[in-house]
Short mmCIF file of C-alpha atoms in Angstrom, two decimals:
data_model
loop_
_atom_site.label_atom_id
_atom_site.label_comp_id
_atom_site.label_asym_id
_atom_site.label_seq_id
_atom_site.Cartn_x
_atom_site.Cartn_y
_atom_site.Cartn_z
CA MET A 10 -5.82 -33.30 5.35
CA LYS A 11 -4.13 -30.15 6.73
CA TRP A 12 -2.93 -27.26 4.52
CA GLU A 13 -0.62 -24.28 4.63
CA VAL A 14 -1.35 -20.83 2.58
CA VAL A 15 1.12 -19.49 0.79
CA ILE A 16 0.53 -15.61 0.12
CA GLY A 17 2.89 -12.85 -1.79
CA LEU A 18 0.93 -9.58 -2.44
CA GLU A 19 2.02 -6.81 -5.59
CA VAL A 20 1.30 -3.60 -4.49
CA HIS A 21 0.14 -0.79 -7.30
CA VAL A 22 2.03 2.47 -5.38
CA GLN A 23 0.94 6.38 -6.48
CA LEU A 24 3.76 9.15 -6.31
CA ASN A 25 2.25 11.69 -5.51
CA THR A 26 4.09 13.44 -8.09
CA VAL A 27 2.91 16.95 -8.69
CA SER A 28 2.50 15.58 -13.24
CA LYS A 29 3.35 12.92 -15.37
CA ILE A 30 6.64 10.31 -14.65
CA PHE A 31 7.12 11.12 -18.05
CA SER A 32 4.40 14.40 -19.61
CA GLY A 33 4.28 17.25 -17.83
CA ALA A 34 0.02 16.87 -17.42
CA SER A 35 -1.21 17.16 -14.28
CA THR A 36 -1.65 14.37 -11.61
CA ALA A 37 -4.57 15.43 -9.64
CA PHE A 38 -7.15 13.46 -9.47
CA GLY A 39 -10.84 13.72 -9.99
CA ALA A 40 -10.76 16.64 -12.84
CA GLU A 41 -13.49 15.87 -16.42
CA PRO A 42 -12.04 13.03 -17.53
CA ASN A 43 -8.59 12.97 -21.26
CA THR A 44 -8.71 16.83 -19.75
CA GLN A 45 -4.98 15.55 -18.43
CA ALA A 46 -3.63 14.00 -21.51
CA SER A 47 -1.14 15.26 -23.25
CA LEU A 48 0.39 13.95 -25.94
CA VAL A 49 3.02 12.06 -24.26
CA GLU A 50 -0.01 9.83 -23.38
CA LEU A 51 -2.31 10.36 -26.15
CA ALA A 52 0.60 8.25 -28.04
CA LEU A 53 0.72 11.01 -31.39
CA PRO A 54 3.52 10.34 -33.57
CA GLY A 55 6.99 11.41 -32.57
CA VAL A 56 6.29 12.53 -28.69
CA LEU A 57 9.35 11.18 -26.66
CA PRO A 58 8.83 10.67 -22.68
CA VAL A 59 10.81 13.04 -20.72
CA MET A 60 11.85 11.36 -17.27
CA ASN A 61 10.63 12.65 -14.43
CA LYS A 62 13.30 13.33 -11.16
CA ALA A 63 11.55 13.87 -8.82
CA VAL A 64 9.73 10.15 -8.89
CA VAL A 65 14.12 8.87 -9.06
CA ASP A 66 14.25 10.69 -5.87
CA LYS A 67 11.09 9.35 -3.96
CA SER A 68 11.50 5.25 -4.84
CA ILE A 69 14.69 5.97 -2.55
CA ARG A 70 13.40 7.35 -0.57
CA LEU A 71 11.07 3.74 -0.36
CA GLY A 72 14.44 1.96 -0.58
CA LEU A 73 16.16 3.24 1.45
CA ALA A 74 13.37 2.61 4.71
CA LEU A 75 13.17 -0.92 3.62
CA ASP A 76 16.66 -1.31 3.14
CA ALA A 77 16.53 -2.36 0.43
CA THR A 78 19.98 -1.76 -2.76
CA ILE A 79 19.06 1.01 -4.95
CA ASN A 80 20.69 -0.17 -8.11
CA GLN A 81 22.09 3.11 -9.36
CA LYS A 82 21.54 2.44 -12.55
CA ASN A 83 17.81 1.44 -13.78
CA ILE A 84 16.91 0.58 -17.40
CA PHE A 85 13.32 1.56 -18.55
CA ALA A 86 11.30 -1.25 -20.76
CA ARG A 87 8.25 -1.55 -22.86
CA LYS A 88 5.21 -4.01 -21.45
CA ASN A 89 3.81 -4.71 -24.62
CA TYR A 90 0.03 -6.44 -24.58
CA PHE A 91 -2.74 -4.61 -26.09
CA TYR A 92 -5.95 -3.29 -23.49
CA PRO A 93 -8.15 0.29 -24.23
CA ASP A 94 -6.85 2.59 -22.34
CA LEU A 95 -2.99 1.77 -22.82
CA PRO A 96 -2.62 4.36 -26.13
CA LYS A 97 0.53 3.06 -27.22
CA GLY A 98 -0.01 -0.60 -27.12
CA TYR A 99 2.51 -1.21 -24.27
CA GLN A 100 3.70 0.54 -20.70
CA ILE A 101 7.42 2.08 -19.70
CA SER A 102 8.03 -0.55 -16.64
CA GLN A 103 10.85 -2.02 -15.10
CA MET A 104 12.16 -5.45 -16.44
CA GLU A 105 15.64 -6.38 -15.63
CA LEU A 106 17.53 -3.80 -12.62
CA PRO A 107 14.33 -2.17 -10.46
CA ILE A 108 14.81 0.03 -9.15
CA VAL A 109 14.73 -1.24 -5.49
CA GLU A 110 15.88 -5.61 -5.34
CA HIS A 111 16.27 -7.21 -1.91
CA GLY A 112 14.36 -5.74 0.41
CA LYS A 113 12.15 -5.84 3.76
CA LEU A 114 9.34 -5.41 6.15
CA ALA A 115 8.13 -5.89 9.17
CA ILE A 116 4.87 -6.54 10.36
CA LEU A 117 3.01 -7.69 13.96
CA VAL A 118 0.63 -10.30 13.71
CA GLY A 119 -0.85 -10.58 17.64
CA GLU A 120 2.20 -9.93 19.90
CA GLU A 121 3.68 -11.68 16.91
CA GLU A 122 6.86 -9.97 15.02
CA LYS A 123 7.88 -11.08 11.11
CA VAL A 124 10.34 -10.26 9.44
CA ILE A 125 8.14 -10.36 4.91
CA ARG A 126 11.18 -10.08 2.62
CA VAL A 127 10.93 -7.60 -0.27
CA THR A 128 11.30 -8.37 -3.57
CA ARG A 129 11.85 -5.77 -5.75
CA ALA A 130 10.11 -1.98 -6.51
CA HIS A 131 10.46 -0.81 -9.71
CA MET A 132 8.84 2.56 -10.80
CA GLU A 133 5.98 2.26 -14.04
CA GLU A 134 3.18 4.18 -15.87
CA ASP A 135 0.02 3.54 -14.31
CA ALA A 136 -2.45 2.17 -17.42
CA GLY A 137 -5.58 4.92 -17.78
CA LYS A 138 -9.35 3.97 -16.92
CA SER A 139 -12.50 2.56 -18.92
CA LEU A 140 -15.63 3.68 -17.80
CA HIS A 141 -18.73 0.86 -18.59
CA GLU A 142 -21.29 1.79 -15.80
CA ASP A 143 -22.19 5.60 -17.67
CA PHE A 144 -21.97 3.30 -21.50
CA HIS A 145 -25.16 1.76 -22.73
CA GLY A 146 -24.07 -1.39 -23.56
CA LEU A 147 -20.38 0.39 -24.72
CA SER A 148 -17.27 1.32 -22.56
CA GLY A 149 -15.58 5.09 -22.26
CA ILE A 150 -12.19 6.06 -21.82
CA ASP A 151 -10.44 8.83 -19.37
CA LEU A 152 -6.67 8.53 -19.92
CA ASN A 153 -6.00 11.73 -17.06
CA ARG A 154 -4.58 8.31 -15.44
CA ALA A 155 -2.26 7.50 -17.59
CA GLY A 156 1.29 8.21 -17.33
CA THR A 157 1.07 8.98 -13.24
CA PRO A 158 4.19 7.29 -12.10
CA LEU A 159 3.48 3.88 -9.81
CA LEU A 160 5.88 2.20 -7.73
CA GLU A 161 5.52 -1.77 -8.19
CA VAL A 162 6.07 -2.94 -4.63
CA VAL A 163 6.33 -6.99 -4.94
CA SER A 164 6.58 -9.62 -1.81
CA GLU A 165 8.12 -13.64 -1.75
CA PRO A 166 5.59 -15.19 -0.90
CA ASP A 167 6.05 -15.01 3.36
CA MET A 168 2.74 -14.93 4.26
CA ARG A 169 1.33 -17.64 5.17
CA SER A 170 -2.27 -15.83 6.60
CA PRO A 171 -4.36 -13.54 5.54
CA GLU A 172 -4.04 -11.57 8.40
CA GLU A 173 -0.44 -11.43 7.96
CA ALA A 174 -1.72 -9.98 4.17
CA VAL A 175 -3.61 -7.75 5.61
CA ALA A 176 -0.81 -6.04 8.09
CA TYR A 177 1.56 -6.57 5.12
CA ALA A 178 -0.59 -4.35 3.18
CA LYS A 179 -0.89 -1.60 6.50
CA ALA A 180 2.50 -1.77 7.63
CA LEU A 181 3.76 -0.63 3.94
CA HIS A 182 0.98 1.96 3.41
CA THR A 183 1.40 3.19 6.73
CA LEU A 184 5.78 4.11 5.21
CA VAL A 185 4.88 5.56 2.62
CA THR A 186 2.22 7.77 3.79
CA TRP A 187 5.27 8.51 6.32
CA LEU A 188 7.80 8.63 3.97
CA GLY A 189 5.93 11.45 2.20
CA ILE A 190 5.89 9.78 -1.23
CA CYS A 191 2.01 8.60 -1.03
CA ASP A 192 -1.28 9.86 0.27
CA GLY A 193 -2.44 6.61 0.44
CA ASN A 194 -5.45 7.56 -0.33
CA MET A 195 -7.17 3.62 -1.48
CA GLN A 196 -10.13 5.16 -2.64
CA GLU A 197 -9.04 6.67 -5.54
CA GLY A 198 -6.68 4.20 -6.70
CA SER A 199 -3.40 5.37 -4.72
CA PHE A 200 -2.87 1.94 -3.50
CA ARG A 201 -3.77 -1.12 -5.02
CA VAL A 202 -2.70 -4.12 -4.01
CA ASP A 203 -3.22 -7.52 -6.19
CA ALA A 204 -2.79 -10.56 -3.84
CA ASN A 205 -1.16 -14.38 -5.03
CA VAL A 206 -3.13 -17.05 -3.12
CA SER A 207 -1.95 -19.94 -3.29
CA VAL A 208 -1.92 -23.56 -0.44
CA ARG A 209 -0.75 -27.10 -0.27
CA PRO A 210 -0.43 -29.44 1.87
CA PHE A 211 2.45 -28.90 5.26
CA GLY A 212 5.48 -30.30 4.77
CA GLN A 213 5.20 -29.69 1.15
CA ALA A 214 8.00 -27.49 -0.07
CA GLU A 215 6.69 -27.11 -3.69
CA PHE A 216 4.72 -24.27 -3.74
CA GLY A 217 1.07 -24.99 -5.73
CA THR A 218 -0.88 -23.44 -7.79
CA ARG A 219 -1.39 -19.67 -7.83
CA ARG A 220 -4.37 -17.76 -8.76
CA GLU A 221 -3.35 -14.27 -8.58
CA ILE A 222 -6.61 -11.79 -6.85
CA LYS A 223 -6.86 -8.20 -8.87
CA ASN A 224 -7.33 -4.50 -8.43
CA LEU A 225 -8.35 -4.37 -4.17
CA ASN A 226 -8.61 -1.47 -3.47
CA SER A 227 -9.13 -2.07 0.76
CA PHE A 228 -7.04 -3.40 3.66
CA ARG A 229 -11.43 -5.11 4.44
CA PHE A 230 -11.61 -6.59 0.62
CA LEU A 231 -8.35 -8.03 -0.05
CA GLU A 232 -8.96 -10.70 3.89
CA GLN A 233 -11.81 -11.09 3.33
CA ALA A 234 -11.12 -12.15 -0.76
CA ILE A 235 -8.10 -13.92 0.77
CA LYS A 236 -10.25 -16.13 2.59
CA TYR A 237 -12.54 -17.18 0.24
CA GLU A 238 -10.64 -17.77 -2.63
CA ILE A 239 -8.49 -20.18 0.23
CA GLN A 240 -11.46 -21.77 1.22
CA TRP A 241 -12.27 -22.68 -2.44
CA GLN A 242 -8.86 -23.39 -3.58
CA ILE A 243 -8.63 -26.23 -0.46
CA ASP A 244 -12.21 -27.60 -1.62
CA THR A 245 -11.46 -27.52 -5.21
CA ILE A 246 -8.48 -29.59 -4.32
CA GLU A 247 -10.48 -32.27 -2.08
CA ASP A 248 -13.25 -32.30 -4.08
CA GLY A 249 -10.82 -34.47 -6.79
CA GLY A 250 -10.27 -30.90 -8.36
CA LYS A 251 -7.15 -28.59 -9.91
CA ILE A 252 -6.45 -25.94 -9.55
CA GLN A 253 -5.65 -23.50 -12.88
CA GLN A 254 -3.78 -20.32 -12.60
CA ALA A 255 -5.71 -16.77 -13.27
CA THR A 256 -6.38 -13.93 -12.84
CA VAL A 257 -9.32 -12.91 -10.77
CA LEU A 258 -11.31 -10.36 -9.60
CA PHE A 259 -13.64 -10.58 -5.90
CA ASP A 260 -16.85 -9.17 -5.60
CA PRO A 261 -17.45 -7.14 -3.52
CA ASP A 262 -21.39 -7.91 -2.53
CA SER A 263 -20.90 -11.85 -3.77
CA GLY A 264 -17.50 -11.70 -2.06
CA GLU A 265 -16.68 -14.12 -3.61
CA THR A 266 -13.59 -14.21 -6.36
CA ARG A 267 -14.40 -15.41 -9.98
CA MET A 268 -12.52 -16.29 -12.78
CA MET A 269 -11.14 -12.92 -15.05
CA ARG A 270 -9.24 -14.41 -17.17
CA SER A 271 -6.43 -18.23 -17.33
CA LYS A 272 -3.35 -17.48 -17.88
CA GLU A 273 0.37 -19.80 -18.75
CA ASP A 274 2.90 -19.21 -16.08
CA ALA A 275 4.11 -15.99 -17.59
CA HIS A 276 3.33 -13.89 -19.77
CA ASP A 277 5.34 -12.99 -23.18
CA TYR A 278 5.58 -9.06 -23.08
CA ARG A 279 8.33 -9.15 -24.93
CA TYR A 280 9.83 -7.05 -22.95
CA PHE A 281 13.24 -5.00 -24.62
CA PRO A 282 15.09 -1.93 -23.51
CA ASP A 283 13.41 1.00 -24.28
CA PRO A 284 15.20 3.05 -26.95
CA ASP A 285 13.42 6.84 -26.40
CA LEU A 286 15.08 7.16 -22.99
CA LEU A 287 17.56 6.44 -21.78
CA PRO A 288 19.37 4.10 -18.44
CA VAL A 289 18.80 6.37 -15.07
CA ARG A 290 22.56 5.85 -12.31
CA ILE A 291 21.47 7.19 -9.54
CA SER A 292 24.09 8.55 -7.92
CA GLN A 293 26.28 8.24 -4.40
CA ALA A 294 25.76 11.68 -3.64
CA GLN A 295 22.38 11.06 -4.95
CA ILE A 296 21.90 8.30 -2.36
CA ASP A 297 23.88 9.91 0.35
CA ALA A 298 22.09 12.86 0.39
CA THR A 299 17.85 10.92 0.93
CA ARG A 300 19.55 8.86 3.21
CA ALA A 301 20.73 12.82 5.23
CA ASP A 302 17.29 12.96 4.99
CA MET A 303 14.75 11.07 5.89
CA PRO A 304 12.99 10.51 8.25
CA GLU A 305 13.07 8.80 11.95
CA LEU A 306 10.50 4.93 10.15
CA PRO A 307 8.08 4.04 12.11
CA GLY A 308 9.77 1.09 13.71
CA GLN A 309 12.61 3.26 15.18
CA MET A 310 9.69 4.87 16.29
CA LYS A 311 7.92 2.44 17.82
CA ALA A 312 11.33 1.05 19.57
CA ARG A 313 11.70 4.64 21.03
CA PHE A 314 8.37 4.53 22.25
CA VAL A 315 8.65 1.24 24.09
CA GLU A 316 12.10 2.34 25.26
CA ALA A 317 11.07 6.25 26.32
CA PHE A 318 7.79 5.46 27.66
CA GLY A 319 7.35 2.53 28.78
CA VAL A 320 4.77 1.61 26.29
CA SER A 321 4.37 -2.12 26.14
CA ALA A 322 5.24 -2.69 21.21
CA TYR A 323 1.14 -3.30 20.79
CA ASP A 324 0.99 -0.08 21.52
CA ALA A 325 3.35 1.31 20.13
CA ALA A 326 2.37 -0.36 16.59
CA LEU A 327 -1.18 0.96 16.88
CA LEU A 328 0.63 4.50 17.62
CA THR A 329 3.34 4.72 14.77
CA SER A 330 -0.18 3.59 12.12
CA SER A 331 0.51 7.29 11.80
CA LEU A 332 3.28 9.28 11.50
CA ALA A 333 0.32 12.02 12.59
CA GLN A 334 -0.83 9.81 15.34
CA ALA A 335 2.89 9.22 16.25
CA GLN A 336 3.28 13.09 16.71
CA TYR A 337 -0.16 13.05 18.99
CA PHE A 338 0.84 10.80 21.27
CA GLU A 339 3.91 12.21 21.54
CA ALA A 340 3.12 15.95 22.18
CA VAL A 341 1.01 14.61 25.08
CA ALA A 342 3.22 11.90 27.24
CA ALA A 343 5.66 14.33 26.93
CA ALA A 344 4.13 17.43 28.89
CA THR A 345 2.28 14.72 30.69
CA GLY A 346 4.84 12.62 31.97
CA GLN A 347 2.68 9.58 31.54
CA GLY A 348 3.34 7.59 28.09
CA LYS A 349 0.84 4.39 29.02
CA LEU A 350 -1.43 6.27 30.21
CA ALA A 351 -1.17 8.55 27.09
CA ALA A 352 -1.09 5.26 25.58
CA ASN A 353 -4.32 3.72 27.04
CA TRP A 354 -6.52 7.71 25.91
CA VAL A 355 -4.98 7.40 22.46
CA ASN A 356 -5.30 4.02 21.11
CA GLY A 357 -8.27 3.82 22.99
CA GLU A 358 -11.33 6.61 23.87
CA ILE A 359 -9.30 8.64 20.84
CA ALA A 360 -9.53 6.46 18.56
CA ALA A 361 -12.50 4.93 18.85
CA ARG A 362 -14.04 8.98 18.45
CA LEU A 363 -12.84 8.79 15.64
CA ASN A 364 -13.26 6.32 13.48
CA ARG A 365 -16.85 6.68 15.63
CA ASP A 366 -17.22 10.02 14.22
CA GLY A 367 -15.27 9.07 10.63
CA LEU A 368 -12.55 11.00 11.33
CA ASP A 369 -8.06 11.18 11.16
CA ILE A 370 -6.28 12.45 14.17
CA ALA A 371 -6.16 15.48 11.83
CA GLY A 372 -8.90 15.93 12.36
CA CYS A 373 -8.93 14.92 16.06
CA PRO A 374 -11.24 18.08 17.63
CA ILE A 375 -9.08 17.97 21.35
CA GLY A 376 -5.45 19.76 20.75
CA THR A 377 -2.78 17.49 22.40
CA GLU A 378 -2.93 20.48 25.24
CA ARG A 379 -6.79 19.72 25.94
CA LEU A 380 -6.68 15.10 26.77
CA ALA A 381 -2.15 15.85 28.27
CA GLY A 382 -4.59 18.37 30.75
CA LEU A 383 -6.90 15.94 31.25
CA ILE A 384 -4.23 13.12 32.36
CA VAL A 385 -2.64 14.63 34.47
CA ARG A 386 -5.96 15.15 36.18
CA ILE A 387 -6.38 11.34 36.37
CA ALA A 388 -2.68 10.87 37.41
CA ASP A 389 -2.95 13.45 40.08
CA GLY A 390 -5.57 11.73 41.69
CA THR A 391 -7.81 14.90 40.59
CA LEU A 392 -10.43 13.39 38.23
CA SER A 393 -11.97 9.32 38.56
CA ASN A 394 -11.38 7.24 34.99
CA LYS A 395 -15.51 7.55 34.99
CA LEU A 396 -15.24 11.34 35.35
CA ALA A 397 -12.45 12.31 33.81
CA LYS A 398 -14.47 10.39 30.37
CA GLN A 399 -17.19 12.38 31.17
CA VAL A 400 -14.85 15.03 30.87
CA PHE A 401 -14.08 13.50 27.39
CA ASP A 402 -16.90 13.56 26.21
CA ALA A 403 -17.57 16.76 27.12
CA LEU A 404 -14.34 18.34 25.44
CA TRP A 405 -15.44 16.20 22.46
CA GLU A 406 -18.41 17.22 22.09
CA SER A 407 -18.01 21.34 22.74
CA ASP A 408 -14.86 21.49 20.80
CA LEU A 409 -16.64 19.53 16.81
CA THR A 410 -19.74 21.37 17.43
CA ALA A 411 -17.76 24.59 17.56
CA ASP A 412 -15.11 23.57 14.29
#
């Protein structure tokens, strides 16, 4: 029997506001435990949440970039559950009327473009963090992260392979960093992915039973976890077993998923509107002002690069994987008039060296003027490709040493 894979992603995007969603406490990463938890995060009696306007503004930006509906009336709800790092006993989130609904995001897998539907993106507060490794037989609670603003971006189950899931996650990561609403640091938890994975026989309309892989904090782990989970589910079914809906964790050391807890079709979180927060009402003027302030988006810039510089759609997708890289390429291409040659060097030698030295494009030791000068010498026949690479090597090492 041949199996079809069905994948949907829930991505927690940590918004890069200075203060938390419902208090003035700092969101800065790396402070000593519990030094950035205000009375609101501690849930002391009588304290009241106050909405951070910057969270709404950043959420609108993402909604517009996803070509989604922006709900002009937003209601916050209490999502009730017990966990040690959730002092209130509930999380303030959105159930009905989330700020963003019915969006879409284009991805490129190889040469094939596909559009993934985005069901919703809702505003919520992050929980604290339980620390298990530094305490012998005990757990510590750090509430610095509690109250940090999140957008939870939920896709439709439109992905059919691990490669598509990674492409979607990367495209969303590019978008939120491009818009300047998230720093995208996955190691610090600014961008975390939950993957819902199921399999079904080809041709079957009904979805299989899904298992949710929680808290994946790298694209490599996302791909590894989904691949393992797919094979595990297929093997289980073909051996006569039955998939039980569950939440699982991925162990990078073993490369395996393991069950964290089983769950029914839905938890009863007893959602109800938060009585301490008035509905957030967004005016059309606010939406229009945000739209007017939007940058050129990755998809728009990719299409322009193809048209203006004659690069392939694949090369243009690589060049627009970050705003800084796109700006670097455009400066070189405009200075030289050699779009394809500039794309080859940025996607080739520059990308390889940055990867080798653990740098990003912002830390590239060769500036756009120097690379442009090198490309001009290649284009006019002064330098062969072989000699150009030797010059490039010398420039890279000398500039890196000078830095």
